[in-house]
Coordinates of C-alpha atoms in Angstrom, one line a residue:
A420 CA -11.1 83.6 180.1
V421 CA -7.9 82.1 178.9
V422 CA -4.9 80.7 180.9
V423 CA -1.7 82.7 180.2
T424 CA 1.9 82.0 181.4
A425 CA 3.6 83.9 184.2
Q426 CA 5.7 85.7 181.6
V427 CA 2.6 87.0 179.6
A428 CA 1.0 88.0 182.9
S429 CA 4.1 90.0 183.8
M430 CA 4.0 91.7 180.4
I431 CA 0.4 92.7 180.8
E432 CA 1.0 93.9 184.4
T433 CA 3.9 96.0 183.3
A434 CA 1.9 97.6 180.5
R435 CA -1.0 98.2 182.9
T436 CA 1.4 100.0 185.4
V437 CA 2.7 102.3 182.7
S438 CA -0.8 102.9 181.4
K439 CA -1.8 104.1 184.9
Q440 CA 1.4 106.2 185.2
T441 CA 0.8 107.9 181.9
D442 CA -3.0 108.5 182.1
G443 CA -3.8 105.8 179.6
A444 CA -1.3 106.8 177.0
L445 CA -0.2 103.2 176.7
D446 CA -3.0 100.8 175.8
L447 CA -2.7 97.2 174.8
T448 CA -6.2 97.2 173.3
V449 CA -5.2 99.3 170.3
Y450 CA -4.8 96.1 168.2
P451 CA -7.9 96.8 166.0
L452 CA -6.6 100.3 165.3
M453 CA -3.2 98.9 164.3
D454 CA -5.0 96.5 162.0
A455 CA -7.3 99.2 160.5
W456 CA -4.3 101.4 159.7
G457 CA -2.6 98.4 158.0
F458 CA 0.4 98.2 160.4
L459 CA -0.2 94.5 161.0
S460 CA -0.7 93.4 157.3
G461 CA 1.5 96.0 155.6
S462 CA -1.4 97.2 153.5
Y463 CA -1.3 100.7 154.8
T464 CA -4.4 102.9 154.6
V465 CA -5.9 105.9 156.4
P466 CA -9.3 104.8 158.0
D467 CA -12.2 107.2 157.7
E468 CA -13.5 109.0 160.7
D469 CA -16.5 106.7 161.1
T470 CA -14.3 103.6 161.2
I471 CA -12.0 105.2 163.8
A472 CA -15.0 106.3 165.9
E473 CA -16.4 102.8 165.9
L474 CA -13.1 101.2 166.8
L475 CA -12.6 103.5 169.7
T476 CA -15.6 102.0 171.4
H477 CA -13.5 98.8 171.8
I478 CA -10.5 100.5 173.3
G479 CA -9.6 100.7 177.0
M480 CA -7.1 99.1 179.4
N481 CA -9.9 99.1 182.0
R482 CA -11.5 96.3 179.9
V483 CA -8.5 94.0 180.5
S484 CA -8.8 91.8 183.5
L485 CA -6.0 89.6 184.9
S486 CA -6.2 87.4 187.9
A487 CA -4.1 84.7 189.6
D488 CA -5.4 81.3 190.7
Q489 CA -3.9 80.8 194.2
E490 CA -4.2 77.0 194.1
S491 CA -2.9 76.3 190.6
G492 CA -0.6 79.3 190.2
D493 CA -2.2 79.9 186.8
Y494 CA -3.0 83.4 185.5
M495 CA -6.4 84.0 183.9
L496 CA -6.9 86.7 181.3
Q497 CA -10.4 88.0 180.7
L498 CA -11.4 90.2 177.8
P499 CA -14.8 91.2 176.4
A500 CA -15.6 89.5 173.1
D501 CA -15.1 92.8 171.2
V502 CA -11.6 93.5 172.7
Q503 CA -8.3 92.4 171.3
I504 CA -4.8 93.2 172.6
T505 CA -1.3 93.5 171.3
L506 CA 1.9 93.0 173.3
D507 CA 4.1 94.6 170.7
C508 CA 5.0 97.5 173.0
V509 CA 6.5 95.1 175.6
A510 CA 7.5 91.9 173.8
R511 CA 11.1 92.8 173.0
G512 CA 11.7 94.0 176.6
A513 CA 10.3 90.7 177.9
A514 CA 12.5 88.7 175.5
T515 CA 15.7 90.4 176.5
N516 CA 14.8 90.2 180.2
A517 CA 14.3 86.4 179.7
A518 CA 17.6 86.0 177.9
I519 CA 19.5 87.9 180.5
N520 CA 17.9 85.9 183.3
A521 CA 18.7 82.6 181.5
M522 CA 22.3 83.6 181.1
R523 CA 22.6 84.7 184.7
A524 CA 21.1 81.3 185.8
K525 CA 23.9 79.6 183.9
G526 CA 26.6 81.6 185.6
V527 CA 27.3 84.1 182.8
K528 CA 28.8 87.3 184.4
S529 CA 29.2 89.6 181.4
A530 CA 27.0 89.9 178.3
V531 CA 25.1 92.3 176.1
I532 CA 22.0 91.7 174.0
S533 CA 20.8 93.8 171.1
M534 CA 17.4 93.3 169.7
G535 CA 16.5 96.2 167.4
G536 CA 16.2 99.3 169.5
N537 CA 16.4 97.2 172.7
V538 CA 19.8 96.8 174.3
Q539 CA 20.3 95.0 177.7
T540 CA 23.5 94.3 179.5
L541 CA 24.5 91.8 182.1
G542 CA 27.2 92.9 184.6
L543 CA 30.1 94.9 183.3
K544 CA 32.4 94.3 180.3
P545 CA 34.9 91.4 180.8
D546 CA 37.6 94.0 181.6
G547 CA 35.5 95.5 184.4
S548 CA 34.6 98.7 182.6
K549 CA 31.2 100.0 181.8
W550 CA 29.4 99.5 178.4
N551 CA 29.1 102.2 175.8
I552 CA 25.6 102.0 174.3
A553 CA 25.2 103.9 171.0
I554 CA 21.9 105.7 170.3
M555 CA 20.8 105.6 166.7
D556 CA 20.3 108.7 164.7
P557 CA 16.5 108.7 163.8
N558 CA 17.4 110.6 160.6
D559 CA 20.1 108.1 159.5
R560 CA 19.8 104.4 160.6
N561 CA 23.4 103.9 159.7
A562 CA 24.7 106.6 162.1
Y563 CA 24.4 107.4 165.8
I564 CA 23.9 110.6 167.7
G565 CA 26.0 109.7 170.7
Y566 CA 26.4 107.0 173.4
L567 CA 25.7 106.3 177.0
T568 CA 28.2 104.8 179.4
L569 CA 26.4 102.4 181.7
G570 CA 26.6 99.3 183.9
E571 CA 24.0 96.6 184.1
T572 CA 20.7 98.0 182.7
A573 CA 18.4 98.1 179.8
V574 CA 18.4 100.9 177.1
V575 CA 15.4 101.0 174.8
T576 CA 15.0 103.4 171.9
S577 CA 11.8 103.8 170.0
S578 CA 11.1 105.9 166.9
P579 CA 7.9 106.5 165.0
T580 CA 9.8 106.2 161.8
E581 CA 10.5 102.5 162.5
L582 CA 7.1 101.6 160.9
S583 CA 5.4 104.4 158.9
F584 CA 3.9 105.3 155.6
T585 CA 3.2 108.4 153.6
Q586 CA -0.2 109.2 152.0
R587 CA -1.0 112.4 150.2
G588 CA 2.1 114.0 151.6
A589 CA 1.3 113.2 155.2
L590 CA 3.4 110.8 157.3
Y591 CA 1.6 108.2 159.5
H592 CA 3.4 106.0 162.0
H593 CA 2.5 103.0 164.1
I594 CA 2.4 104.5 167.6
M595 CA -1.3 105.0 168.3
N596 CA -2.9 107.5 170.6
P597 CA -5.7 105.4 172.2
E598 CA -7.7 108.5 172.8
T599 CA -7.9 109.7 169.2
G600 CA -7.4 106.5 167.3
M601 CA -4.8 108.3 165.3
P602 CA -1.0 108.0 165.2
A603 CA 0.3 110.0 168.2
S604 CA 0.8 113.7 167.2
T605 CA 4.4 114.4 168.1
A606 CA 7.5 116.2 166.8
I607 CA 9.8 113.8 168.8
R608 CA 11.8 111.7 166.4
S609 CA 13.4 109.3 168.9
M610 CA 12.9 108.4 172.6
T611 CA 15.4 106.5 174.7
V612 CA 14.6 105.1 178.2
V613 CA 17.2 103.7 180.6
C614 CA 15.7 101.3 183.1
A615 CA 16.7 98.2 185.1
D616 CA 13.6 96.4 183.8
A617 CA 13.6 96.1 180.0
Q618 CA 9.8 95.5 179.9
M619 CA 9.2 98.8 181.7
A620 CA 11.7 100.7 179.4
D621 CA 9.9 99.2 176.4
C622 CA 6.5 100.3 177.5
L623 CA 7.7 103.8 178.5
S624 CA 9.6 104.4 175.3
T625 CA 6.3 103.8 173.4
A626 CA 4.0 105.7 175.8
M627 CA 6.1 108.8 175.8
F628 CA 5.2 109.6 172.2
V629 CA 1.7 110.4 173.3
P630 CA 1.7 114.1 174.3
R631 CA 0.0 113.8 177.7
A632 CA 2.4 111.0 178.7
F633 CA 5.4 113.1 177.8
F634 CA 4.3 116.0 180.0
I635 CA 3.5 113.6 182.9
M636 CA 6.7 111.7 182.8
A637 CA 9.1 114.5 181.7
I638 CA 9.5 115.7 185.3
G639 CA 12.1 113.2 186.6
E640 CA 15.6 112.8 187.9
K641 CA 18.6 114.2 186.0
P642 CA 20.3 111.4 184.1
T643 CA 23.3 110.0 185.8
S644 CA 25.0 109.2 182.5
P645 CA 24.6 112.0 180.0
L646 CA 24.6 111.4 176.3
K647 CA 28.1 111.7 175.0
P648 CA 28.5 113.0 171.4
R649 CA 30.0 110.8 168.7
P650 CA 33.5 111.9 167.5
G651 CA 33.3 115.1 165.4
M652 CA 30.1 116.4 167.0
W653 CA 30.4 119.6 169.1
R654 CA 27.1 119.5 170.8
I655 CA 24.1 117.3 171.3
S656 CA 20.8 118.8 172.3
A657 CA 17.4 117.2 172.8
R658 CA 15.1 119.0 170.5
S659 CA 12.2 118.1 168.2
K660 CA 11.9 119.0 164.5

């Protein structure tokens, strides 16, 4: 067991919550799969079936144990010797949460943080109006497909094309399906989650690329702030290619 900070414990708990909500679609223990596919080193490769089958024996959020010491207030993380975890799916959300909380503690009333696909706002704009958060076009990183008008919240957008490679004409991306050991099979090019908690939004925006998670989570409330088209666009529709 190792001692971890309260922030790391919160990240793990959020990921575990989303894992339960999505029938295991989100799994921190996919670290060895990410490594085998080369997404950690940049030396991309497609592992053979035997390698993937062996690595899957080390996967499972049920193997991650987190407990709190009531006397010291420390958090203890326990993992079997053959299990490794990655916090990649929640780290940016945790970082923007921490930044917003630090600014709030210093009396800041209005701010916006952008960290890659993670945008988090504090309060309203200085003039009292809501923020317009642009959503990047997954087919053109220099363009956007529309924008959301929102108050204080987190907006997290994930795309499998953020980190991917092509081999023998096939595209492989970094969002792993923990059940198959393969990149999640999806036609979705981009996923945006709006949530008060950036950590939760970060985890959900990753998990939703795994098919079973998408069908579980797709039944929800209608968005209160529909996506508005960029100038010159007649219609925006949510569709996969």
